Coordinates of C-alpha atoms and ligand atoms in Angstrom, one line a residue:
M1321 CA 120.4 82.4 116.0
T1322 CA 118.2 83.2 112.5
P1323 CA 116.6 86.0 110.9
E1324 CA 113.0 83.6 111.9
T1325 CA 113.8 83.7 116.0
L1326 CA 115.1 86.4 116.2
L1327 CA 111.2 87.8 114.4
K1328 CA 109.9 85.6 116.8
Q1329 CA 111.7 86.6 119.9
Y1330 CA 112.5 90.4 119.1
F1331 CA 108.8 91.3 117.2
G1332 CA 106.9 88.7 118.2
Y1333 CA 105.6 87.7 115.1
D1334 CA 105.8 84.2 113.5
T1335 CA 106.2 85.0 109.5
F1336 CA 108.1 86.8 107.7
R1337 CA 105.6 89.3 105.5
T1338 CA 106.3 89.4 101.3
G1339 CA 109.9 90.4 100.8
Q1340 CA 111.4 90.6 104.1
R1341 CA 112.4 87.8 104.1
E1342 CA 114.3 88.0 100.9
L1343 CA 115.5 91.5 101.6
I1344 CA 117.6 89.8 104.8
G1345 CA 119.0 87.0 103.3
H1346 CA 120.9 88.8 100.0
I1347 CA 121.7 91.7 102.9
L1348 CA 123.6 89.0 106.1
A1349 CA 124.8 87.4 102.0
G1350 CA 126.8 91.3 102.0
E1351 CA 125.1 92.1 99.0
D1352 CA 124.1 96.4 98.6
V1353 CA 119.5 95.6 98.6
L1354 CA 117.1 98.5 97.3
G1355 CA 114.0 97.6 99.6
I1356 CA 111.4 99.3 98.0
M1357 CA 107.3 98.1 99.7
P1358 CA 104.6 100.5 100.8
T1359 CA 103.6 101.9 103.8
G1360 CA 103.5 99.4 106.0
A1361 CA 104.2 96.8 104.4
G1362 CA 106.9 96.3 107.0
K1363 CA 110.3 97.6 105.6
S1364 CA 112.1 98.4 109.0
L1365 CA 112.4 94.6 109.8
C1366 CA 114.9 94.5 106.4
Y1367 CA 117.3 97.0 108.4
Q1368 CA 116.7 95.9 111.8
I1369 CA 116.7 91.8 111.4
P1370 CA 120.3 92.3 109.9
A1371 CA 122.2 94.5 111.9
L1372 CA 121.1 92.2 115.0
L1373 CA 122.5 89.1 113.1
L1374 CA 125.9 91.8 111.8
P1375 CA 129.2 91.9 113.4
G1376 CA 129.6 95.5 113.8
L1377 CA 127.0 99.0 114.1
T1378 CA 124.3 99.1 111.6
V1379 CA 123.8 103.0 111.2
V1380 CA 120.3 104.3 109.7
I1381 CA 119.9 107.4 107.9
S1382 CA 116.3 108.4 108.6
P1383 CA 115.3 111.9 107.6
L1384 CA 113.2 113.1 111.1
I1385 CA 113.8 113.0 114.9
S1386 CA 110.5 112.6 115.2
L1387 CA 110.5 108.9 113.6
M1388 CA 114.1 108.4 115.1
Q1389 CA 112.7 109.0 118.6
D1390 CA 109.5 106.8 117.9
Q1391 CA 111.9 103.8 116.1
V1392 CA 113.9 103.7 119.2
T1393 CA 111.8 103.6 121.9
A1394 CA 109.8 100.6 120.2
L1395 CA 112.7 99.1 119.9
Q1396 CA 114.4 99.5 122.6
T1397 CA 110.0 98.4 124.2
S1398 CA 111.2 95.1 122.4
G1399 CA 115.0 94.5 124.0
I1400 CA 117.0 95.7 120.7
P1401 CA 119.8 98.2 121.1
A1402 CA 118.9 101.3 119.7
A1403 CA 119.5 104.9 120.1
F1404 CA 120.3 107.8 117.9
L1405 CA 121.8 111.1 117.9
N1406 CA 120.4 114.0 116.9
S1407 CA 119.7 117.8 117.5
S1408 CA 117.2 116.8 120.2
L1409 CA 119.3 115.5 122.4
S1410 CA 121.4 117.7 126.0
E1411 CA 124.8 117.8 125.4
E1412 CA 125.5 114.7 128.2
A1413 CA 122.5 112.6 126.2
Y1414 CA 124.1 112.6 123.7
R1415 CA 127.8 112.1 125.2
E1416 CA 126.9 109.4 127.1
T1417 CA 125.3 107.5 123.8
L1418 CA 128.7 107.6 121.9
S1419 CA 130.3 106.4 125.0
A1420 CA 127.6 103.8 124.4
V1421 CA 128.6 103.2 121.2
Y1422 CA 132.2 103.3 121.8
R1423 CA 131.3 100.5 124.6
R1424 CA 130.0 98.4 121.6
E1425 CA 125.8 98.3 123.3
V1426 CA 124.8 99.7 120.8
K1427 CA 123.8 97.9 118.0
I1428 CA 121.4 99.9 115.4
L1429 CA 122.4 104.3 115.7
Y1430 CA 120.0 106.3 114.0
A1431 CA 121.2 109.5 112.7
A1432 CA 120.0 112.0 110.6
P1433 CA 122.3 112.5 107.0
E1434 CA 123.0 115.8 108.5
R1435 CA 124.6 114.4 111.8
L1436 CA 127.5 112.3 109.3
E1437 CA 129.1 115.8 108.8
T1438 CA 130.1 116.2 112.0
Q1439 CA 133.7 115.5 113.6
S1440 CA 132.3 113.2 116.7
F1441 CA 130.2 110.9 114.0
T1442 CA 133.1 110.6 111.9
N1443 CA 134.8 109.1 114.7
I1444 CA 133.0 107.1 115.9
A1445 CA 132.9 105.6 112.3
H1446 CA 136.6 105.0 111.9
E1447 CA 136.9 103.6 115.6
I1448 CA 133.9 101.3 115.5
P1449 CA 133.9 98.9 112.4
V1450 CA 130.3 99.2 110.8
S1451 CA 129.0 96.6 109.9
M1452 CA 125.8 98.1 107.6
V1453 CA 124.8 102.1 106.6
T1454 CA 120.5 102.1 106.1
V1455 CA 118.9 104.8 104.5
D1456 CA 115.5 105.0 105.3
E1457 CA 113.1 106.8 104.0
A1458 CA 115.6 106.8 100.4
H1459 CA 113.3 108.7 98.4
C1460 CA 114.5 111.6 99.5
V1461 CA 117.9 111.3 97.8
S1462 CA 116.1 111.9 94.4
Q1463 CA 115.4 114.8 93.0
W1464 CA 111.5 113.2 92.3
G1465 CA 110.8 112.1 95.0
Q1466 CA 108.3 114.2 97.5
D1467 CA 110.8 115.6 99.2
F1468 CA 113.8 116.5 98.5
R1469 CA 116.7 116.8 100.8
P1470 CA 119.9 117.8 99.5
S1471 CA 121.8 117.0 102.4
Y1472 CA 121.2 113.0 101.3
L1473 CA 123.6 113.9 98.1
R1474 CA 126.1 113.4 100.9
I1475 CA 125.4 111.2 101.7
L1476 CA 128.7 109.5 99.4
Q1477 CA 131.2 111.5 100.5
F1478 CA 130.6 109.3 104.3
L1479 CA 131.0 106.1 103.0
E1480 CA 134.0 107.0 100.4
Q1481 CA 135.9 107.7 103.4
L1482 CA 135.2 104.9 105.8
P1483 CA 138.4 102.6 106.3
T1484 CA 136.1 99.4 104.5
R1485 CA 133.1 99.8 102.7
P1486 CA 130.1 99.1 104.3
V1487 CA 126.5 96.4 102.8
I1488 CA 124.4 99.9 102.2
S1489 CA 121.0 98.9 102.1
A1490 CA 117.9 101.6 100.9
F1491 CA 115.0 101.5 101.4
T1492 CA 111.7 103.4 100.1
A1493 CA 107.8 103.5 99.0
T1494 CA 108.2 105.9 96.4
A1495 CA 107.6 102.8 93.5
T1496 CA 108.9 105.0 90.0
K1497 CA 111.6 104.1 87.9
E1498 CA 113.6 107.7 88.1
V1499 CA 113.3 107.6 91.8
A1500 CA 114.8 103.9 92.1
D1501 CA 117.3 105.2 90.2
D1502 CA 118.5 107.7 91.4
I1503 CA 118.8 105.8 94.6
V1504 CA 121.5 103.4 92.8
R1505 CA 123.5 105.9 91.1
I1506 CA 123.6 108.7 94.2
L1507 CA 123.9 106.3 97.1
G1508 CA 126.6 103.8 95.5
L1509 CA 125.1 100.8 95.8
R1510 CA 127.1 98.2 93.6
E1511 CA 124.7 95.7 92.0
P1512 CA 121.8 95.3 94.6
F1513 CA 119.5 93.0 94.1
S1514 CA 116.7 95.0 94.6
L1515 CA 113.0 94.2 95.9
T1516 CA 109.0 95.2 94.3
T1517 CA 107.0 94.0 96.5
G1518 CA 103.2 94.5 95.5
F1519 CA 101.6 97.6 96.3
D1520 CA 98.5 96.2 97.4
R1521 CA 97.2 96.8 100.8
T1522 CA 94.8 95.0 101.6
N1523 CA 93.0 95.8 104.8
L1524 CA 92.8 99.5 103.0
F1525 CA 88.9 100.2 102.2
F1526 CA 89.0 102.7 99.4
G1527 CA 86.5 105.4 99.0
V1528 CA 84.9 108.4 96.6
Q1529 CA 82.6 110.6 98.1
Q1530 CA 81.1 113.7 96.7
P1531 CA 79.3 114.5 99.9
R1532 CA 77.5 118.2 99.1
D1533 CA 78.5 119.1 102.6
K1534 CA 81.6 117.9 102.9
F1535 CA 81.8 119.8 106.5
R1536 CA 79.0 117.0 107.6
A1537 CA 79.8 114.7 105.7
L1538 CA 82.9 114.5 107.9
T1539 CA 81.5 114.4 111.0
E1540 CA 79.3 111.6 110.0
F1541 CA 82.1 109.4 109.2
I1542 CA 84.0 110.6 112.4
H1543 CA 81.2 109.7 114.9
T1544 CA 80.7 106.0 113.0
H1545 CA 84.7 106.1 114.6
E1546 CA 84.9 107.1 118.0
G1547 CA 87.6 107.2 120.3
Q1548 CA 89.9 105.8 117.0
S1549 CA 93.1 108.1 116.0
G1550 CA 92.0 109.2 112.0
I1551 CA 94.4 112.1 109.8
V1552 CA 91.7 114.2 107.6
Y1553 CA 94.3 115.8 104.8
C1554 CA 92.8 119.5 103.3
L1555 CA 94.9 121.4 100.6
T1556 CA 95.2 124.9 102.2
R1557 CA 96.3 125.7 106.3
K1558 CA 93.3 128.1 105.8
L1559 CA 90.9 125.0 105.6
V1560 CA 93.4 123.7 108.0
E1561 CA 92.8 126.1 111.0
Q1562 CA 88.2 126.2 109.9
V1563 CA 88.4 122.6 109.6
T1564 CA 90.0 122.1 113.8
E1565 CA 87.7 124.6 114.8
D1566 CA 84.7 123.2 113.2
L1567 CA 85.2 119.7 114.4
C1568 CA 86.1 121.3 118.0
E1569 CA 82.9 123.3 118.0
Q1570 CA 81.2 119.6 118.0
G1571 CA 82.5 118.3 120.3
I1572 CA 85.3 115.9 118.7
S1573 CA 88.8 115.5 120.1
A1574 CA 91.2 117.7 116.8
T1575 CA 94.4 119.1 116.7
R1576 CA 96.2 120.6 113.7
Y1577 CA 99.2 119.8 112.0
H1578 CA 101.1 123.3 109.1
A1579 CA 104.0 124.5 107.9
G1580 CA 102.7 127.3 108.9
L1581 CA 102.6 126.9 113.0
S1582 CA 104.9 127.3 115.3
D1583 CA 108.2 124.7 115.8
E1584 CA 106.6 123.7 119.4
E1585 CA 102.9 123.8 118.7
R1586 CA 103.9 121.9 115.7
R1587 CA 105.3 119.5 118.0
Q1588 CA 103.3 119.6 121.0
N1589 CA 100.5 118.8 118.4
Q1590 CA 101.7 116.0 116.7
E1591 CA 102.7 114.2 120.2
D1592 CA 99.2 114.9 121.1
F1593 CA 97.5 112.4 118.3
I1594 CA 101.0 109.8 118.6
F1595 CA 99.6 110.3 122.7
D1596 CA 95.5 109.3 121.9
R1597 CA 95.7 112.2 123.7
K1598 CA 93.5 113.6 121.0
D1599 CA 91.9 111.8 118.1
V1600 CA 92.0 113.7 114.6
M1601 CA 94.8 115.4 112.9
V1602 CA 93.7 117.5 110.8
A1603 CA 97.0 118.9 108.8
T1604 CA 98.1 119.7 105.3
N1605 CA 100.7 117.3 103.7
A1606 CA 103.4 119.2 105.5
F1607 CA 102.4 116.4 108.4
G1608 CA 102.9 112.7 107.9
M1609 CA 106.4 112.0 107.4
G1610 CA 108.1 110.2 109.6
I1611 CA 104.5 109.1 111.6
D1612 CA 105.0 105.3 112.3
K1613 CA 101.1 105.5 114.8
S1614 CA 100.3 101.9 113.7
D1615 CA 97.0 102.7 114.5
V1616 CA 95.8 104.7 112.5
R1617 CA 92.1 104.2 111.4
F1618 CA 90.6 106.4 108.5
V1619 CA 91.9 109.0 106.9
V1620 CA 89.9 111.3 105.2
H1621 CA 91.2 113.3 102.6
Y1622 CA 89.0 116.3 102.6
N1623 CA 90.4 117.5 99.1
M1624 CA 91.8 115.8 96.5
P1625 CA 95.8 116.1 96.4
K1626 CA 98.0 117.0 93.5
N1627 CA 98.8 113.5 92.3
I1628 CA 98.2 109.5 93.0
E1629 CA 101.8 108.9 94.2
S1630 CA 100.7 111.6 97.3
Y1631 CA 97.7 110.4 97.7
Y1632 CA 98.6 106.3 98.2
Q1633 CA 101.2 107.7 100.9
E1634 CA 99.7 109.8 102.3
A1635 CA 96.1 107.2 102.7
G1636 CA 98.7 104.6 103.3
R1637 CA 99.6 105.7 107.2
A1638 CA 96.3 104.5 107.7
G1639 CA 95.8 101.0 109.0
R1640 CA 99.6 100.2 109.1
D1641 CA 99.3 97.1 111.5
G1642 CA 97.3 95.6 109.2
S1643 CA 94.2 96.4 110.6
P1644 CA 91.2 97.3 108.7
A1645 CA 91.2 101.3 108.3
D1646 CA 89.2 103.7 105.9
C1647 CA 90.8 105.8 103.3
I1648 CA 87.9 108.5 102.4
L1649 CA 88.7 111.3 100.1
F1650 CA 86.5 113.8 99.3
Y1651 CA 86.2 114.9 95.7
N1652 CA 84.6 118.4 94.7
G1653 CA 85.7 120.3 91.5
Q1654 CA 86.6 122.8 93.1
D1655 CA 89.7 120.9 94.0
V1656 CA 91.0 120.4 90.8
R1657 CA 91.2 123.6 90.3
T1658 CA 92.7 124.8 93.8
N1659 CA 95.3 121.9 92.9
Q1660 CA 95.8 123.5 89.2
F1661 CA 96.5 127.1 90.9
M1662 CA 98.7 125.4 92.8
I1663 CA 101.1 123.6 90.5
D1664 CA 100.7 127.0 87.8
N1665 CA 102.0 129.2 91.6
S1666 CA 104.3 126.7 92.9
S1667 CA 107.9 128.8 93.3
G1668 CA 109.8 125.3 92.0
N1669 CA 112.8 124.7 93.5
D1670 CA 116.0 126.6 92.7
L1671 CA 118.2 123.9 92.4
L1672 CA 117.1 122.9 88.7
D1673 CA 117.3 125.3 85.4
A1674 CA 114.3 126.4 83.6
E1675 CA 113.8 124.2 81.2
T1676 CA 113.6 120.8 84.0
Q1677 CA 111.4 123.2 86.5
A1678 CA 109.0 123.4 82.9
R1679 CA 109.2 119.8 82.3
I1680 CA 108.1 118.7 86.1
R1681 CA 105.6 121.4 85.7
Q1682 CA 103.8 119.4 83.0
Q1683 CA 104.3 116.2 84.1
D1684 CA 102.5 117.9 87.2
M1685 CA 99.4 118.5 85.3
E1686 CA 99.4 114.9 84.4
R1687 CA 99.7 113.1 87.2
L1688 CA 97.0 116.0 88.5
K1689 CA 94.4 114.4 85.6
H1690 CA 95.7 110.3 86.7
M1691 CA 94.3 111.8 90.7
T1692 CA 90.6 113.4 89.1
F1693 CA 90.1 110.3 86.7
Y1694 CA 90.0 108.2 90.2
C1695 CA 87.5 110.4 92.2
T1696 CA 85.3 110.1 89.0
R1697 CA 86.0 106.8 86.7
H1698 CA 83.2 104.6 88.1
E1699 CA 85.8 101.1 87.8
C1700 CA 86.9 100.2 91.1
L1701 CA 89.4 101.6 93.2
R1702 CA 91.6 99.6 94.3
H1703 CA 92.2 98.3 90.6
Y1704 CA 93.2 102.1 89.7
L1705 CA 95.9 103.0 91.7
L1706 CA 97.5 99.0 91.5
Q1707 CA 97.5 99.7 88.4
Y1708 CA 99.1 103.2 88.1
F1709 CA 102.0 101.7 90.1
G1710 CA 102.5 99.2 87.4
E1711 CA 100.9 96.0 88.4
T1712 CA 97.7 94.0 86.8
A1713 CA 94.9 94.5 89.3
P1714 CA 91.3 92.0 88.9
G1715 CA 89.0 94.6 88.1
Y1716 CA 86.6 93.5 91.2
C1717 CA 88.5 94.1 94.6
G1718 CA 84.5 94.0 97.0
N1719 CA 86.7 96.6 99.4
C1720 CA 86.2 100.0 97.8
S1721 CA 83.3 102.5 97.7
T1722 CA 82.9 101.0 94.2
C1723 CA 82.9 97.5 94.2
Q1724 CA 80.3 98.0 97.3
T1725 CA 77.9 99.7 94.9
N1726 CA 75.9 98.7 93.5
Y1727 CA 76.8 100.0 89.5
E1728 CA 73.8 99.1 86.4
E1729 CA 74.0 99.5 83.3
R1730 CA 70.9 102.4 81.8
D1731 CA 70.1 103.4 78.2
I1732 CA 70.8 107.7 78.6
S1733 CA 69.7 107.6 75.2
V1734 CA 66.7 109.8 76.4
E1735 CA 67.9 111.8 79.4
A1736 CA 71.1 112.7 77.5
L1737 CA 69.4 114.3 74.8
K1738 CA 67.4 116.2 76.8
I1739 CA 70.6 117.6 78.8
V1740 CA 72.1 118.5 75.5
S1741 CA 68.8 119.9 74.3
C1742 CA 68.7 122.1 77.6
V1743 CA 71.5 123.0 77.1
Y1744 CA 70.7 124.3 73.5
R1745 CA 68.3 126.1 74.4
L1746 CA 69.5 128.2 77.4
Q1747 CA 72.5 129.2 74.6
Q1748 CA 69.7 130.6 72.1
I1749 CA 68.8 132.8 75.0
G1750 CA 72.6 133.5 75.8
L1751 CA 72.7 131.7 78.9
Q1752 CA 76.0 129.6 79.9
F1753 CA 75.9 127.7 83.2
G1754 CA 78.3 124.9 85.4
V1755 CA 77.3 121.8 85.5
N1756 CA 75.5 121.6 88.9
A1757 CA 73.6 124.7 88.4
L1758 CA 72.7 122.6 84.4
A1759 CA 71.2 120.4 87.0
D1760 CA 69.5 122.4 89.0
I1761 CA 67.7 124.2 86.2
L1762 CA 67.3 120.3 84.6
I1763 CA 65.6 119.0 87.5
G1764 CA 63.1 122.3 87.8
S1765 CA 65.2 123.8 91.5
K1766 CA 63.1 126.0 92.9
A1767 CA 66.6 128.3 94.8
E1768 CA 65.8 131.7 94.6
K1769 CA 69.3 132.3 93.0
Y1770 CA 67.5 131.4 89.2
D1771 CA 64.4 134.0 90.0
K1772 CA 66.0 136.5 88.0
F1773 CA 65.8 134.6 84.9
H1774 CA 62.6 133.6 84.6
F1775 CA 62.8 130.2 83.8
E1776 CA 59.5 128.8 84.1
G1777 CA 57.3 129.9 80.7
R1778 CA 60.5 130.8 78.9
L1779 CA 62.6 127.5 79.0
S1780 CA 60.6 124.9 77.7
T1781 CA 64.0 122.6 79.1
Y1782 CA 63.0 123.4 82.9
G1783 CA 62.4 120.7 84.8
I1784 CA 62.2 118.1 82.3
L1785 CA 63.6 116.2 84.5
S1786 CA 62.9 116.7 87.7
E1787 CA 62.6 113.0 87.7
L1788 CA 66.6 112.5 89.0
T1789 CA 68.1 113.7 92.2
Q1790 CA 70.3 116.6 91.7
K1791 CA 73.4 113.7 92.1
Q1792 CA 71.8 111.8 89.4
C1793 CA 71.5 114.3 87.2
T1794 CA 75.1 115.7 87.5
D1795 CA 76.4 112.6 87.5
M1796 CA 75.0 112.4 83.9
I1797 CA 76.0 115.6 82.7
R1798 CA 79.8 115.0 84.1
F1799 CA 79.4 111.8 81.6
L1800 CA 78.0 113.3 78.9
I1801 CA 80.8 115.8 78.9
A1802 CA 83.8 113.3 80.2
E1803 CA 83.0 111.4 76.6
Q1804 CA 82.3 114.8 74.9
W1805 CA 79.0 115.1 73.9
L1806 CA 79.3 117.9 75.5
S1807 CA 82.4 120.2 76.6
Q1808 CA 83.3 122.7 79.4
G1809 CA 85.2 125.7 79.0
G1810 CA 85.3 129.5 79.8
E1811 CA 85.7 131.8 82.8
F1812 CA 83.2 129.9 84.7
H1813 CA 84.2 126.3 83.7
A1814 CA 80.0 126.4 81.4
V1815 CA 78.9 123.8 80.8
L1816 CA 79.2 123.9 76.3
L1817 CA 77.9 123.0 73.2
N1818 CA 80.5 120.8 70.2
T1819 CA 80.5 118.9 67.2
N1820 CA 78.8 115.7 69.1
S1821 CA 75.9 117.4 70.8
A1822 CA 74.5 118.5 67.4
K1823 CA 75.2 115.4 66.1
L1824 CA 73.5 113.8 69.0
I1825 CA 70.9 115.9 68.4
K1826 CA 69.8 115.1 65.2
E1827 CA 70.6 110.8 64.9
R1828 CA 69.5 110.1 68.3
P1829 CA 72.1 107.4 69.0
S1830 CA 71.8 105.4 71.8
I1831 CA 73.7 105.5 74.6
S1832 CA 74.6 103.7 78.0
M1833 CA 76.2 104.5 81.4
N1834 CA 76.7 102.6 84.9
I1835 CA 74.8 104.3 87.1
V1836 CA 75.1 104.3 91.2
K1837 CA 72.5 102.1 92.8
E1838 CA 70.8 103.7 95.3
L1839 CA 71.4 101.7 98.7
P1840 CA 69.8 102.0 101.6
P1841 CA 72.5 103.3 104.4
A1842 CA 75.3 100.4 105.2
P1843 CA 74.7 99.1 108.8
A1844 CA 75.8 101.4 111.8
K1845 CA 79.1 100.3 112.8
R1846 CA 80.2 99.6 116.8
R1847 CA 80.2 103.4 117.3
S1848 CA 83.2 101.8 119.7
G1849 CA 84.4 100.9 116.2
V1850 CA 85.3 97.4 118.8
P1851 CA 85.3 95.1 115.5
E1852 CA 82.0 93.3 115.3
D1853 CA 83.6 90.0 116.3
L1854 CA 85.3 91.1 119.5
D1855 CA 84.2 91.0 122.4
E1856 CA 83.7 94.3 123.1
K1857 CA 84.3 94.7 127.0
L1858 CA 87.3 92.6 127.5
Y1859 CA 88.8 94.5 124.9
L1860 CA 88.2 97.9 126.1
L1861 CA 89.5 96.7 129.6
L1862 CA 92.9 95.6 127.5
K1863 CA 92.7 99.0 125.6
E1864 CA 92.9 101.0 129.1
T1865 CA 95.1 98.2 130.4
R1866 CA 97.3 99.1 127.5
K1867 CA 97.2 103.3 127.9
A1868 CA 98.7 103.1 131.4
I1869 CA 101.8 101.8 131.1
A1870 CA 101.9 103.3 127.8
S1871 CA 101.8 106.8 130.3
K1872 CA 103.7 105.8 133.0
E1873 CA 106.3 104.6 130.3
H1874 CA 105.8 108.0 128.3
V1875 CA 105.6 105.9 124.9
P1876 CA 103.1 106.0 122.4
A1877 CA 100.6 103.0 123.2
Y1878 CA 101.3 101.3 120.2
V1879 CA 104.8 100.9 121.5
I1880 CA 103.3 98.9 123.7
F1881 CA 101.2 95.9 121.8
T1882 CA 99.6 97.8 118.2
D1883 CA 95.8 97.4 118.2
T1884 CA 96.3 94.2 116.4
T1885 CA 98.1 92.8 119.1
L1886 CA 95.7 93.8 121.3
Q1887 CA 93.1 92.0 118.9
D1888 CA 94.7 88.7 118.9
M1889 CA 95.3 88.9 122.4
C1890 CA 91.5 89.3 122.8
R1891 CA 90.9 85.8 120.8
K1892 CA 93.2 83.5 122.6
K1893 CA 92.6 84.7 125.4
P1894 CA 95.7 83.6 127.5
M1895 CA 96.4 83.2 130.7
H1896 CA 100.0 81.4 131.1
D1897 CA 103.4 82.1 129.2
M1898 CA 103.3 79.6 125.7
A1899 CA 99.3 81.1 125.7
F1900 CA 101.0 84.6 125.8
L1901 CA 103.7 84.3 123.3
S1902 CA 101.5 83.1 121.0
V1903 CA 99.6 86.2 120.2
S1904 CA 100.9 88.1 117.3
G1905 CA 103.8 90.7 117.9
V1906 CA 104.8 89.2 121.8
G1907 CA 108.4 88.7 121.7
Q1908 CA 110.0 87.0 124.7
V1909 CA 110.4 90.6 126.4
K1910 CA 107.7 91.8 126.1
L1911 CA 106.3 88.3 127.4
E1912 CA 108.5 89.5 131.0
K1913 CA 108.1 93.4 130.7
Y1914 CA 104.0 93.1 130.3
G1915 CA 102.2 89.5 130.4
T1916 CA 101.9 89.1 133.5
R1917 CA 99.3 92.5 133.9
F1918 CA 97.6 91.1 130.6
M1919 CA 96.9 87.7 131.8
R1920 CA 95.4 89.5 134.9
V1921 CA 93.5 91.5 133.5
I1922 CA 92.0 88.5 130.9
R1923 CA 91.7 86.5 134.3
D1924 CA 89.8 89.2 136.3
Y1925 CA 87.8 89.4 133.8
A1926 CA 87.4 85.4 133.0
S1927 CA 86.3 84.7 136.8
G1928 CA 84.2 87.4 136.3
N1929 CA 86.1 89.0 138.3
T1930 CA 85.4 92.7 136.6
Ligands
ADP2874 P1 106.7 100.5 106.8 O1 108.5 101.3 107.2 O2 107.1 99.7 105.4 O3 106.1 101.9 106.4 P2 106.9 99.4 109.4 O4 108.1 98.9 109.3 O5 106.7 100.9 110.3 O6 106.4 99.4 107.5 O7 106.1 98.4 109.3 C1 104.6 98.5 109.7 C2 104.3 98.0 110.7 O8 104.0 96.1 110.6 C3 104.8 97.3 112.2 O9 103.3 97.7 113.1 C4 104.8 96.7 112.0 O10 105.0 95.8 113.5 C5 104.2 95.1 111.5 N1 105.3 94.3 111.0 C6 106.2 94.0 110.5 N2 106.6 92.9 110.0 C7 105.7 91.7 110.6 C8 105.3 90.5 110.1 N3 106.6 90.1 109.4 N4 104.7 90.0 110.5 C9 103.8 91.1 111.7 N5 103.2 92.1 111.3 C10 104.9 93.4 111.4
MG2875 MG1 109.7 102.9 107.8

């Protein structure tokens, strides 16, 4: 057996993705490895395939019970002897699993790091030859990681008391050097082969929007993705509650997740989402770690998150199956302040001294700034993200909101002069306003809240940019602030004059800015969310079949086949075994288990019986 044949036979794929084959090769050569690959890149295969080829047991240390369960179910469905040991098992099931391990019937054993410290586990590890220990989500060992877990620090102790030292492989999606160094040091990796693959996820569309009414924008977006799974991330628990309630009121099938809910409700809601009983999961960042659901078709950030690392990890939960998916961020200036507040008031980590905590806080502020740039600069979003992770990337990707919106460079010298003059006139009558109100005044808003100022008659610059939309006007003001022709400050973030403002009025330099062209609305997608090139009716029949099997077997639908596999099947319309095997994601076991059933649907459909 070679890695290639195992890939086809068990997982149903023809080719390895970038990095997978190298990592597998080095593990099989007996070397420690560190694989740094983005979410959805396919890290699991990198240790699962060697595990099948190595003589002894592979122990996979995984942070969460739900994650283990899903992975083990998926492996078993593909005919791979895998099991897990954790506190969710009944005493009897636990004992049964242990004896299966003793009988050498298990090749891959998942466990949480806490488990390694138990007597029963140490006993197995002494009696059964352990060929490899894999640490998945290895950033958990690092205090720089997002999800630091002290019990990870004791893995090395476990390894040191084994009769022979197994190969150690570690995997993470966190790309910073600090995290990588910590992993190598804390796990005691010996001259590891370390591989970082490209961070680009080409199937993901990245978008930033600044909707005036976020909730409306959200419901409109969800309606164009009807029947698809998606996650909506909110910054606070309160907002999670509110958005979930409002969505349900609109008839959208939504559920919620945050750290304030009972364990039971969290488990239930997560399961509802994974098993497609609910389409939309509204959650704080507490949700997602340990979610391997591969058919998440969109991730909307209702608020801007605290840094690019979190954003890319959360957004990256979309489209793990490789099919197109959308990652949309709703930006609003308020999000910056909420994040600042959260950083200022974070309780910190008790394990760290004050100096380190102060440094981390400062680093957090710096990261927040980069996140804000992502939302406000008019660069290709993919370019910005990849640059942030230290990769070079072209300035145009064609698959983000910046690239898909046309820009035109326009001379805005006159508008700039009018804006700055307005701030100046307002100051003369003792008034200051924030960006939005200033834009309102410039375009001559008749909103009631301005009545008391009696601008008409007393402010010559009131309404001097009435030809602009509110958005165009706020964009220009923000641009002038970014270019330091104006400042922003004080308790209410008022727009203020600075030394450059005076220069602008006196010297009248020419100023140009990239302005978004107003485009006709994008053509409506199919409401069912079925890709345009597919036979919609057949695809929905295949989905129904998958759903029926999944609920009978009590597994999530994507464990049977991913969306990508179902789409390939819909295109290839296989009617005999060889053709069915050629569908990406169909291995031998799945052919035997499900082939007949799906091919019957396809045949019936082709002969017009449905
Ligand atoms: P990660 O752990 O890196 O986030 P996973 O291991 O969960 O990613 O894999 C994500 C998805 O990619 C899964 O649906 C998996 O089946 C699929 N996948 C992995 N390797 C390949 C491959 N070589 N060809 C096609 N799909 C793959
Ligand atoms: Mg993974």
